[in-house]
Coordinates of C-alpha atoms and ligand atoms in Angstrom, one line a residue:
X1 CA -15.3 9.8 9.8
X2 CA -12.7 7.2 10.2
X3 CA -12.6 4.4 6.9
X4 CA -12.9 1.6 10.0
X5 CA -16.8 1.1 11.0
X6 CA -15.6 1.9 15.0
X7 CA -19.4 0.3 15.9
X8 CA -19.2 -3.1 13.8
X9 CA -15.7 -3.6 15.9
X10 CA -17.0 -2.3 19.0
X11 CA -19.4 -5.8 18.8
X12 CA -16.4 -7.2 19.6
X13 CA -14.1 -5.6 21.0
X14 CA -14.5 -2.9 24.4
X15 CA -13.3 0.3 22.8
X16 CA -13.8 2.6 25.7
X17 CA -15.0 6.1 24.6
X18 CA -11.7 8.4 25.2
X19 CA -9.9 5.9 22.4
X20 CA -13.1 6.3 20.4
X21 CA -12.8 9.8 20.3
X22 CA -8.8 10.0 19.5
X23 CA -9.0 7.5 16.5
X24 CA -12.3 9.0 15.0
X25 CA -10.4 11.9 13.8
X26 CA -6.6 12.5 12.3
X27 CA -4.3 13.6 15.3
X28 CA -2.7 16.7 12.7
X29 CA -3.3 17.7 9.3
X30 CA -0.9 20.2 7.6
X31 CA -1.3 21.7 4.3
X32 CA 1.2 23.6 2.8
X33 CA 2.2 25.3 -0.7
X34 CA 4.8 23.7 -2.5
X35 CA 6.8 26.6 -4.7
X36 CA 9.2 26.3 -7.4
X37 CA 10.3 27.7 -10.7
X38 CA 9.5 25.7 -13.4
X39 CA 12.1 24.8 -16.7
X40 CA 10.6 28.5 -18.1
X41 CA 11.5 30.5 -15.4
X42 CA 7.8 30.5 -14.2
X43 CA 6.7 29.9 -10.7
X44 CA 4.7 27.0 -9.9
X45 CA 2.7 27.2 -6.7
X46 CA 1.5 23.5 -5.7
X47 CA -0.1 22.4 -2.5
X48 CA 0.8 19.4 -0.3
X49 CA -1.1 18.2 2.6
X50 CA 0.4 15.5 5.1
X51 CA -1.5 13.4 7.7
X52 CA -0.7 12.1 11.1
X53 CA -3.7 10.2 11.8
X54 CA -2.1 8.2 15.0
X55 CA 1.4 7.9 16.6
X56 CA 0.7 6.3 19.7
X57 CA 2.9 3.4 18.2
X58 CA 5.6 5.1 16.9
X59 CA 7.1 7.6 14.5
X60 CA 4.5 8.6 11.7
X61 CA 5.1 6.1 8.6
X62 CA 3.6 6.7 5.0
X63 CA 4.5 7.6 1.4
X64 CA 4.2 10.1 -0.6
X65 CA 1.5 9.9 -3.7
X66 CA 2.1 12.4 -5.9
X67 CA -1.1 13.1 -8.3
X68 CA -3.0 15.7 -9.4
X69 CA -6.0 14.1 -8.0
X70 CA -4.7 13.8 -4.4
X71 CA -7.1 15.4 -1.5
X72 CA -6.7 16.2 1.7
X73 CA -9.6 13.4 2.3
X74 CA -7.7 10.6 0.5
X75 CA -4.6 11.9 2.4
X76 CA -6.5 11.0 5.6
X77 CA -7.8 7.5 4.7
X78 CA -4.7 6.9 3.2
X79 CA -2.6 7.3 6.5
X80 CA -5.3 6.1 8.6
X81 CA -5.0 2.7 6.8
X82 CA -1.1 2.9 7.8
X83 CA -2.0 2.9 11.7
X84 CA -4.2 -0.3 11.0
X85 CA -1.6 -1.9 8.9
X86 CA 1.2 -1.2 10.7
X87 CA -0.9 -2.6 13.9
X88 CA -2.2 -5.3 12.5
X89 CA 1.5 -6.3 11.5
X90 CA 2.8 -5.6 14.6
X91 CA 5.7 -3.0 13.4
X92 CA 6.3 -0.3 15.7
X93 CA 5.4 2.8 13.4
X94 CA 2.0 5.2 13.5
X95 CA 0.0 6.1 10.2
X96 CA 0.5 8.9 8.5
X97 CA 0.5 10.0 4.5
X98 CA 1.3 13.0 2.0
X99 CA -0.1 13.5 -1.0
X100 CA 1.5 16.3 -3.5
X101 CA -1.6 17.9 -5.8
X102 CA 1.0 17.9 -9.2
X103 CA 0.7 15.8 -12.3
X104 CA 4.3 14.5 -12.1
X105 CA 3.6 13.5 -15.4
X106 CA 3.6 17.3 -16.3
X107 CA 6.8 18.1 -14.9
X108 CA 10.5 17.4 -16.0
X109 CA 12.7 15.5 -13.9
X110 CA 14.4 18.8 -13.0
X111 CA 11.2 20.5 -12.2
X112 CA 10.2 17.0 -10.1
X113 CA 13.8 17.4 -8.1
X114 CA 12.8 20.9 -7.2
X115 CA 9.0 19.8 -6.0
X116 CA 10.6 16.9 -3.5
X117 CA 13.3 19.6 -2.5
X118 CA 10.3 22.1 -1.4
X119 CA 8.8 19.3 0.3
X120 CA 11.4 18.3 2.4
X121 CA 12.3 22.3 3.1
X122 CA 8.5 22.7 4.5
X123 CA 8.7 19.4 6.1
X124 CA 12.3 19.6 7.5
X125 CA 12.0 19.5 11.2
X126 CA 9.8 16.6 11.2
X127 CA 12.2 14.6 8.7
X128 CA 15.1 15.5 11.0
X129 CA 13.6 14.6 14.5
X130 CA 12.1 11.5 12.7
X131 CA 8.3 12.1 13.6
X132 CA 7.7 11.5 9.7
X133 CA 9.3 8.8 8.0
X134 CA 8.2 8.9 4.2
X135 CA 8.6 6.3 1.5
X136 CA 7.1 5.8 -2.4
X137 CA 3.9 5.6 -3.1
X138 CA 2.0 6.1 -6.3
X139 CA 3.7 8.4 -8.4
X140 CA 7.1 8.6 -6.7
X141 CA 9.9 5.8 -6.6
X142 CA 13.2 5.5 -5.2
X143 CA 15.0 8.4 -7.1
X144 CA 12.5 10.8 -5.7
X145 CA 13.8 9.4 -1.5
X146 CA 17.0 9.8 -2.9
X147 CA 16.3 13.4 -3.3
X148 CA 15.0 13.8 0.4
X149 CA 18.3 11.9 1.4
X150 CA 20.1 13.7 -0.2
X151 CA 18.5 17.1 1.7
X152 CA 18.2 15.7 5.2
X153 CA 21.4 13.7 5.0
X154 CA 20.2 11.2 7.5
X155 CA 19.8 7.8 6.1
X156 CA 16.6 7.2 8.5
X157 CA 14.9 9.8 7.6
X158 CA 13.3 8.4 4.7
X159 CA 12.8 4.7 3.2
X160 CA 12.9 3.5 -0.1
X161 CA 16.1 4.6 -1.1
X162 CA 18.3 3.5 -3.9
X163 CA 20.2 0.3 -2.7
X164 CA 23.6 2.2 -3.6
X165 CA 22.8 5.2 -0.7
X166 CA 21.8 2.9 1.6
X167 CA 18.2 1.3 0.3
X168 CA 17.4 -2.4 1.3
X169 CA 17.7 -4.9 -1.2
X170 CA 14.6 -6.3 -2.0
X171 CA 12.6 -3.1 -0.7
X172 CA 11.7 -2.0 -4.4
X173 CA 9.5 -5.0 -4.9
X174 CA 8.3 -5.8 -1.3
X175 CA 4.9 -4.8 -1.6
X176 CA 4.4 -7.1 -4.6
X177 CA 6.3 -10.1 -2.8
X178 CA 4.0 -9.4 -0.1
X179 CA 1.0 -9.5 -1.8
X180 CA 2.0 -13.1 -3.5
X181 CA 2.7 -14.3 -0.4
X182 CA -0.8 -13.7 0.7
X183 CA -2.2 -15.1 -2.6
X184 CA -0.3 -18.5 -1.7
X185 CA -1.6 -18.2 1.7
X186 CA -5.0 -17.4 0.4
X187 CA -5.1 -20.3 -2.3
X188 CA -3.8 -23.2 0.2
X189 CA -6.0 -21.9 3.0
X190 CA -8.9 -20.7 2.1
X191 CA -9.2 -22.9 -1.7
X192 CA -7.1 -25.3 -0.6
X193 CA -5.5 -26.0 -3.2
X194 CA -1.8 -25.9 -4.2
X195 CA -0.5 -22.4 -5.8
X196 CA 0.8 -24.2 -9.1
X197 CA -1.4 -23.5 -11.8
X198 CA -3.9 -20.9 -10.0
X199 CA -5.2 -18.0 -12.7
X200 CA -4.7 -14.5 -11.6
X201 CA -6.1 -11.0 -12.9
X202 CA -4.2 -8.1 -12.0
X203 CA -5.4 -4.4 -12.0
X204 CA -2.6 -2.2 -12.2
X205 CA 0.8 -2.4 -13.9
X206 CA 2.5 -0.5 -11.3
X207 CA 5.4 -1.0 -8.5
X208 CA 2.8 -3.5 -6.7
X209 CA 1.1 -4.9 -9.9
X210 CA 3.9 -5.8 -11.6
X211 CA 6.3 -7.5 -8.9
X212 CA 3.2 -8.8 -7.6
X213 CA 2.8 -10.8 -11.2
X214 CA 6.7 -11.4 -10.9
X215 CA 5.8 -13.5 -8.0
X216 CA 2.2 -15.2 -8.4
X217 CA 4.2 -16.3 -11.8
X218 CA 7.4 -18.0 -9.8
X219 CA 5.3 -19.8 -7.7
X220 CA 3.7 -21.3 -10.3
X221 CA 0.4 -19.3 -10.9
X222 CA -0.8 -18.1 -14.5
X223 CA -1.2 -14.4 -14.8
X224 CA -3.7 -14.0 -17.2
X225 CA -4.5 -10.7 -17.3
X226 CA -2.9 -7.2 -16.3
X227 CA -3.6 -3.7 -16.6
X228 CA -2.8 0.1 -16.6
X229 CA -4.3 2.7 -17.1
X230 CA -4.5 2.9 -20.8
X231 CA -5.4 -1.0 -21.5
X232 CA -5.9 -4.5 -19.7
X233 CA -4.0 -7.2 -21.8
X234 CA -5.2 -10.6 -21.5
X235 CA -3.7 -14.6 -22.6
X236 CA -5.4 -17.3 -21.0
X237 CA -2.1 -19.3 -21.4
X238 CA -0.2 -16.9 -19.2
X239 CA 1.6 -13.5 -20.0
X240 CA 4.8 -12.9 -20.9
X241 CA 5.6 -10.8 -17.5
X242 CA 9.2 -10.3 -17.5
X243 CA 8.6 -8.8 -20.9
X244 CA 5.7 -6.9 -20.0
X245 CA 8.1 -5.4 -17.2
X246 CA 10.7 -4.6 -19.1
X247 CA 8.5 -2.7 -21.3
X248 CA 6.8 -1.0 -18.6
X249 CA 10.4 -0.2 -17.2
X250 CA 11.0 2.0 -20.5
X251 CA 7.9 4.2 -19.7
X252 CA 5.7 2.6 -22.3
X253 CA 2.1 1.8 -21.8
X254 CA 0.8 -0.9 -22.0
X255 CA -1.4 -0.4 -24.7
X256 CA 2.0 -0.3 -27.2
X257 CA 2.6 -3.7 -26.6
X258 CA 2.0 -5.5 -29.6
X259 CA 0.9 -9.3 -30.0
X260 CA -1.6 -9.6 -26.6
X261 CA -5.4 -9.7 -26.5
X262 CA -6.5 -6.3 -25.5
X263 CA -9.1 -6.3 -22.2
X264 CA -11.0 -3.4 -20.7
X265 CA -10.4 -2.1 -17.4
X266 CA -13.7 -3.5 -16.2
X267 CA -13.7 -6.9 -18.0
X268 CA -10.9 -7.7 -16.2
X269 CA -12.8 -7.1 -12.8
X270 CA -15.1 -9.7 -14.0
X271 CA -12.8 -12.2 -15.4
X272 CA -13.1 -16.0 -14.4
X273 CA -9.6 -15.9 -12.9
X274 CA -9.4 -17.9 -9.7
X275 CA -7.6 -14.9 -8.2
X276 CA -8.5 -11.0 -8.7
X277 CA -5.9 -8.7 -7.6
X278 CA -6.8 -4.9 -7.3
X279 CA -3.3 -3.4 -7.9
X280 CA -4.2 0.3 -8.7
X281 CA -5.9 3.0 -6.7
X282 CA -9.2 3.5 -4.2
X283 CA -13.1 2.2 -5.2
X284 CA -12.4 0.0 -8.1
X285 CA -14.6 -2.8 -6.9
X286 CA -18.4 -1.2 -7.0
X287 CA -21.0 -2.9 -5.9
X288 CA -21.5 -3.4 -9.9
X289 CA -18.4 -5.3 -9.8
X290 CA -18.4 -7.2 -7.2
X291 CA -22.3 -8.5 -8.0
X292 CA -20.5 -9.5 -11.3
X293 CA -17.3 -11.3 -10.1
X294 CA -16.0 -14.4 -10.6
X295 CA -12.8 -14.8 -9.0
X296 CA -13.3 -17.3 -6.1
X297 CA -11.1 -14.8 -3.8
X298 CA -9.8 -11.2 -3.9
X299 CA -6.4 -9.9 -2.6
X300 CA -6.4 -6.0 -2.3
X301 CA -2.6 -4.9 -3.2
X302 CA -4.0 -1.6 -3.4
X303 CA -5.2 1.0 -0.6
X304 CA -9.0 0.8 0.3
X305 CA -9.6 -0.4 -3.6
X306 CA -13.1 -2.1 -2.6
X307 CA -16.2 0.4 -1.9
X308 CA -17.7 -0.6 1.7
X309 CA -21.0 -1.5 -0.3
X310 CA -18.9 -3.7 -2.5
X311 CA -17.6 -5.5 0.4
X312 CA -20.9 -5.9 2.0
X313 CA -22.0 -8.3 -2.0
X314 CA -18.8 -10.5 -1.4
X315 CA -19.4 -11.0 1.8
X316 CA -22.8 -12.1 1.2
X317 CA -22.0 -13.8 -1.8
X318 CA -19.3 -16.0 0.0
X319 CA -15.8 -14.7 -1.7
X320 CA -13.3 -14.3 0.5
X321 CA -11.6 -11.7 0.1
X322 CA -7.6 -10.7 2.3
X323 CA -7.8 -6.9 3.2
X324 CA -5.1 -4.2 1.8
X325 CA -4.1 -4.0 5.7
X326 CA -2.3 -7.9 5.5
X327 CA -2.0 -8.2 2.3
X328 CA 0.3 -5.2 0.8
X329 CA 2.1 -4.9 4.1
X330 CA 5.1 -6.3 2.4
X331 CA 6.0 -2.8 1.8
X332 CA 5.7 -1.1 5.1
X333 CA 7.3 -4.5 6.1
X334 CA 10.6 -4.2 4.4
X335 CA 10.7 0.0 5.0
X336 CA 10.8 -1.1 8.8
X337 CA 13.7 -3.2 7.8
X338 CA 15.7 -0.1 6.2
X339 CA 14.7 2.1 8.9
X340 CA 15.8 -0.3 11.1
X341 CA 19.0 -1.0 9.5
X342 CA 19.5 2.5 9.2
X343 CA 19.9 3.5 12.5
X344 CA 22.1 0.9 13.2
X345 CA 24.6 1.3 10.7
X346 CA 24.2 -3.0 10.0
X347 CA 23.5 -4.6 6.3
X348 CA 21.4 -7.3 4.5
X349 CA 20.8 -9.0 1.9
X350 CA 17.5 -9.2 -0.4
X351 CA 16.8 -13.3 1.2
X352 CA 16.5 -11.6 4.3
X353 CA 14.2 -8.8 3.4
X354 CA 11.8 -11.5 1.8
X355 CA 12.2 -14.0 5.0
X356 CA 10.8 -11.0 7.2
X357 CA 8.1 -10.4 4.8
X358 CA 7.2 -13.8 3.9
X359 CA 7.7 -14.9 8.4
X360 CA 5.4 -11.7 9.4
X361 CA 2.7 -12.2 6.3
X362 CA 1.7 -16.0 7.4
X363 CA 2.1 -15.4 10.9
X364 CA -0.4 -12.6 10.6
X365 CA -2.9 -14.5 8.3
X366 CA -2.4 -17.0 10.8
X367 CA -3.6 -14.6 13.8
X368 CA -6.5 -12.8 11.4
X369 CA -8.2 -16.3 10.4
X370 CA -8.3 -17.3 14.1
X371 CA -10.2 -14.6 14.8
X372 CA -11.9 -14.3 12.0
X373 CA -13.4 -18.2 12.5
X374 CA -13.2 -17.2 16.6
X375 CA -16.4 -14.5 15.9
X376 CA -17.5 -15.8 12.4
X377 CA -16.4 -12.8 10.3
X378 CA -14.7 -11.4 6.9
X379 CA -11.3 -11.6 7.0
X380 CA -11.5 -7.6 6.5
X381 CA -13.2 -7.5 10.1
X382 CA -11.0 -9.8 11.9
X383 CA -8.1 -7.8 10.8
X384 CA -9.5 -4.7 11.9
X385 CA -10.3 -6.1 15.3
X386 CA -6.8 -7.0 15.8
X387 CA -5.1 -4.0 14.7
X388 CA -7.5 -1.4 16.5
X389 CA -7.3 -4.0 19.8
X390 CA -3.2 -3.1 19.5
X391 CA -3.5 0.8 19.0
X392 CA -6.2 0.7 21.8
X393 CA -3.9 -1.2 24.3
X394 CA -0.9 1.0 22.9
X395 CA -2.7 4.4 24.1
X396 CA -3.5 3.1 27.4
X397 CA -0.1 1.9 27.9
X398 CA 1.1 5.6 27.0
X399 CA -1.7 6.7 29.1
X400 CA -3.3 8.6 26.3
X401 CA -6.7 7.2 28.0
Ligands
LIG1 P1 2.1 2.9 -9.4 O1 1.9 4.4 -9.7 O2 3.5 2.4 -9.5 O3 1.1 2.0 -10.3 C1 -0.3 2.2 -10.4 C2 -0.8 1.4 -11.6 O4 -2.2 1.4 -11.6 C3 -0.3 1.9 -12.9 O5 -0.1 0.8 -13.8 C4 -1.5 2.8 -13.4 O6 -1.5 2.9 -14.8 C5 -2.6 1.9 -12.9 N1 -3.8 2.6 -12.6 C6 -4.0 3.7 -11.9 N2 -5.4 4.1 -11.9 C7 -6.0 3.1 -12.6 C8 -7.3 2.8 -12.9 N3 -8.3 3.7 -12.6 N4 -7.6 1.7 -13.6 C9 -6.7 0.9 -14.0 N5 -5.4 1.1 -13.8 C10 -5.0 2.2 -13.1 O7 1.5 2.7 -7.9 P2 1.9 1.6 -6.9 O8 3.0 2.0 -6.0 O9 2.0 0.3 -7.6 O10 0.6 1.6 -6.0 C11 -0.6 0.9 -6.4 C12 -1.5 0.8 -5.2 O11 -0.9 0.1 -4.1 C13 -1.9 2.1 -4.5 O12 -3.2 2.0 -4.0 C14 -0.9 2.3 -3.4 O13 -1.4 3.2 -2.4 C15 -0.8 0.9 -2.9 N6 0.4 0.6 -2.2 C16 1.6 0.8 -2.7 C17 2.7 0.4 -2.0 C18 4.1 0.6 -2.6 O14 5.1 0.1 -2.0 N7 4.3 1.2 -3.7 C19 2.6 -0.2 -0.7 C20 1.3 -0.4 -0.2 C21 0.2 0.0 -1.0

C-alpha cells in the first residue's frame, strides 16, 4: 500500500487508473547480502534491501539508513516519500532508498569501510550508469559517500561527499537550513508573526536536528528544548546550541551534558513551545501525542514522523502542521546541486547552496498554501496533490500511460 491515501487525492485530482496502478506499488525491490570479514577474522553476513519506488522523473535519488532496525517496508515508504518530495519540489530525480540491517554502532570504522565497499560492489552497475544516486541518511554521513566515491570513482555517482573530493559546501547542513526556512515561513504565514523570539522543541539531535537548531537560533528563535535518543534537555531561556553541537560532534550523548534541565522524550512532544519539530525517525507523533500538543504548528524534519491517525487530531484540532515532503527537502535540494555540479565539472560556494534552498522552499510553500486554501485542505494534502499531479503528468509525457 502506498504511505499517500491515492483516494483522498483522487477527490481532487483525475488520477486515471493505469498511473493508479504504477504508483500503488514500488517499480523494483532488491535485497541482497552484504558480506564481510569482521576485525576477528569472522564473516559477517548482513542484508541490504534498496527501493526504486518511481523513476519516471529521473534517476532514482535516496540515502542510505543504516540501522539494525531497517525493513524492507520502511525501505519502501522511505523512497516512496523521495518521489513525492522530489515532485513536489520540482527537482528532476525519482524516489528510491536503501536501508543496510547492521548496527553501525557495532562495527569499527574498518569493519563500516568494508560494509559501504560490499554495498557499492552489489550495487555497482546501477552507481555507474547513474540509475541510483545515494546520499546520507540516518546512520551514515559524508565519510561513508566518500567511500562509495572512492569505489565508483565518478564524482556523480553519489552525493554528500566531503567538500575536499568534491562535496558542496553547505550540503552537510542543508536539510536543517531547509527545515528553518520552513519554520520562518511557517511562523510569518501561518502565525503571523515575526521569527524573532518564537520557542522551538526539537526531537532529534541528529544531522537535521541539530543544524536545524543552528538555524531557528540565527534567525532569532529560542530553542528550548532538544533531544536524542538517550535524553531531551530543556532551558526555557534558550540552549546553548553551538555547545550542544560541539558536544554532540565528539560522539557524546546528550545525556553527559552537564548543567541543563533533563526532559523525557515524550514531554517534549507536549511542550508549550510555539514550534515542535520532529527531528528523529517514523511515528513519533501518536494519536496520544498529538491529542496532547501544544505547539501552535509542527514542522516534520523527519521522514513520515506523524502516524496517519495522529494527523487526522491536528487536523481536527486546527494545528497546522508543514509536511516532511516541503519541509526537509533542503537536503535533496542541495544533493541536486552536487549532482548537478558534478557532471559539469563547475563550483560553488555555500551562499549559493542556501539561496537554492531558501528560493525553491518559499516558492513551494507558496504553490502548497494556494492549493491548500484553493480546496480547503492540510497543508499535508495540498502537497501531496501537487507532487502526485507532477509524477502523473510526467508518466504520460513518457507515455508510461
Ligand atoms: P541522525 O542519525 O543524524 O540523527 C537522528 C537523531 O534522532 C539522533 O539524535 C538520535 O539519537 C535521535 N533519535 C533516534 N530515534 C529517536 C527516538 N525514538 N526518540 C528520540 N530521539 C531519537 O539522522 P538524521 O540524518 O538527522 O535524520 C533524522 C530524520 O530526518 C530521519 O527521519 C531522516 O530520514 C530524515 N531526513 C534526513 C535527511 C538528511 O539529510 N540527513 C534528509 C531528509 C530527511
Amino acid at each position: 500500500m502506498p504511505h499517500l491515501n491515492l483516494d483522498t487525492i483522487s477527490r481532487y485530482l483525475e488520477i486515471p487508473p493505469e498511473a493508479r496502478k504504477l504508483l500503488e506499488r514500488p517499480e523494483r525491490t532488491t535485497t541482497v547480502n552484504l558480506n564481510f570479514h569482521a576485525a576477528d577474522g569472522s564473516l559477517v553476513i548482513g542484508q541490504a534491501h534498496v527501493v526504486y519506488y518511481n523513476t519516471c522523473r529521473g534517476p532514482a535519488k535516496g540515502g542510505i539508513r543504516f540501522s539494525s532496525g531497517v525493513t524492507l517496508t520502511e525501505t519502501c515508504l522511505l523512497a516512496e516519500l523521495m518521489v513525492w518530495k522530489t515532485a513536489l519540489t520540482g527537482i528532476p530525480f525519482g524516489g528510491g532508498k536503501s536501508g543496510i540491517c547492521i548496527d553501525p554502532h557495532s562495527l569499527s570504522r574498518q569493519e563500516k569501510i568494508s560494509a559501504v565497499k560490499e554495498f557499492v560492489h552489489v550495487m555497482r552497475d546501477d552507481l555507474q550508469n547513474g540509475r541510483y544516486v545515494p546520499a546520507p541518511d540516518m546512520g551514515t554521513g559524508e565519510s561513508d559517500m566518500a567511500v562509495i566515491f572512492g569505489e565508483t570513482h565518478l564524482s556523480e555517482s553519489v552525493t554528500g561527499k566531503p567538500v575536499r573530493i568534491g562535496g558542496l559546501p553547505g550540503r552537510r547542513e542543508a536539510t536543517g537550513r531547509g527545515v528553518a526556512t520552513s519554520i520562518r515561513l511557517a511562523a510569518e504565514q501561518l502565525l503571523g508573526s515575526k521569527p524573532d523570539g518564537l520557542t522551538v522543541a526539537i526531537q532529534g539531535f541528529g544531522n537535521v536536528g541539530s543544524w536545524t537548531a543552528h538555524f531557528a537560533q540565527q534567525t532569532g528563535m529560542r530553542v528550548i528544548a532538544v533531544s536524542d535518543l538517550s535524553t531531551g534537555l530543556y532551558d526555557p531561556n534558550g540552549l546553548p546550541i553551538a555547545d550542544l553541537m560541539a558536544w554532540q560532534n565528539q560522539g557524546k550523548l546528550l545525556k553527559d551534558f552537564v548543567g541543563l534541565s533533563a526532559i523525557s522524550n515524550a514531554d517534549l512532544l507536549t511542550l508549550d513551545a510555539d514550534i515542535l519539530v520532529p527531528a528523529a525517525c517514523e511515528d513519533q507523533i501518536t494519536p496520544e501525542i498529538a491529542e496532547k500538543l501544544s505547539a501552535k504548528v509542527v514542522i516534520e524534519a523527519a521522514n513520515a514522523p506523524t502516524t496517519d491517525q495522529a494527523d487526522a487530531v491536528l487536523t481536527a484540532r486546527k494545528i497546522p502542521l508543514v509536511p516532511d515532503i516541503l519541509a526537509n527537502s533542503g537536503g535533496v535540494i542541495a544533493s541536486y546541486v552536487e549532482w548537478h555540479k558534478a557532471k559539469s565539472g563547475s563550483l560553488t560556494d555555500v551562499k549559493e547552496t542556501y539561496a537554492t534552498i531558501d528560493q525553491l522552499i518559499c516558492r513551494t510553500f507558496e504553490s502548497v498554501r494556494r492549493v491548500s486554501s484553493q480546496h480547503g485542505v492540510s497543508l499535508r494534502l495540498a502537497s501531496s496533490i501537487l507532487a502526485v499531479d507532477e509524477v502523473v503528468g510526467a508518466m504520460e509525457a513518457r507515455g508510461w500511460i
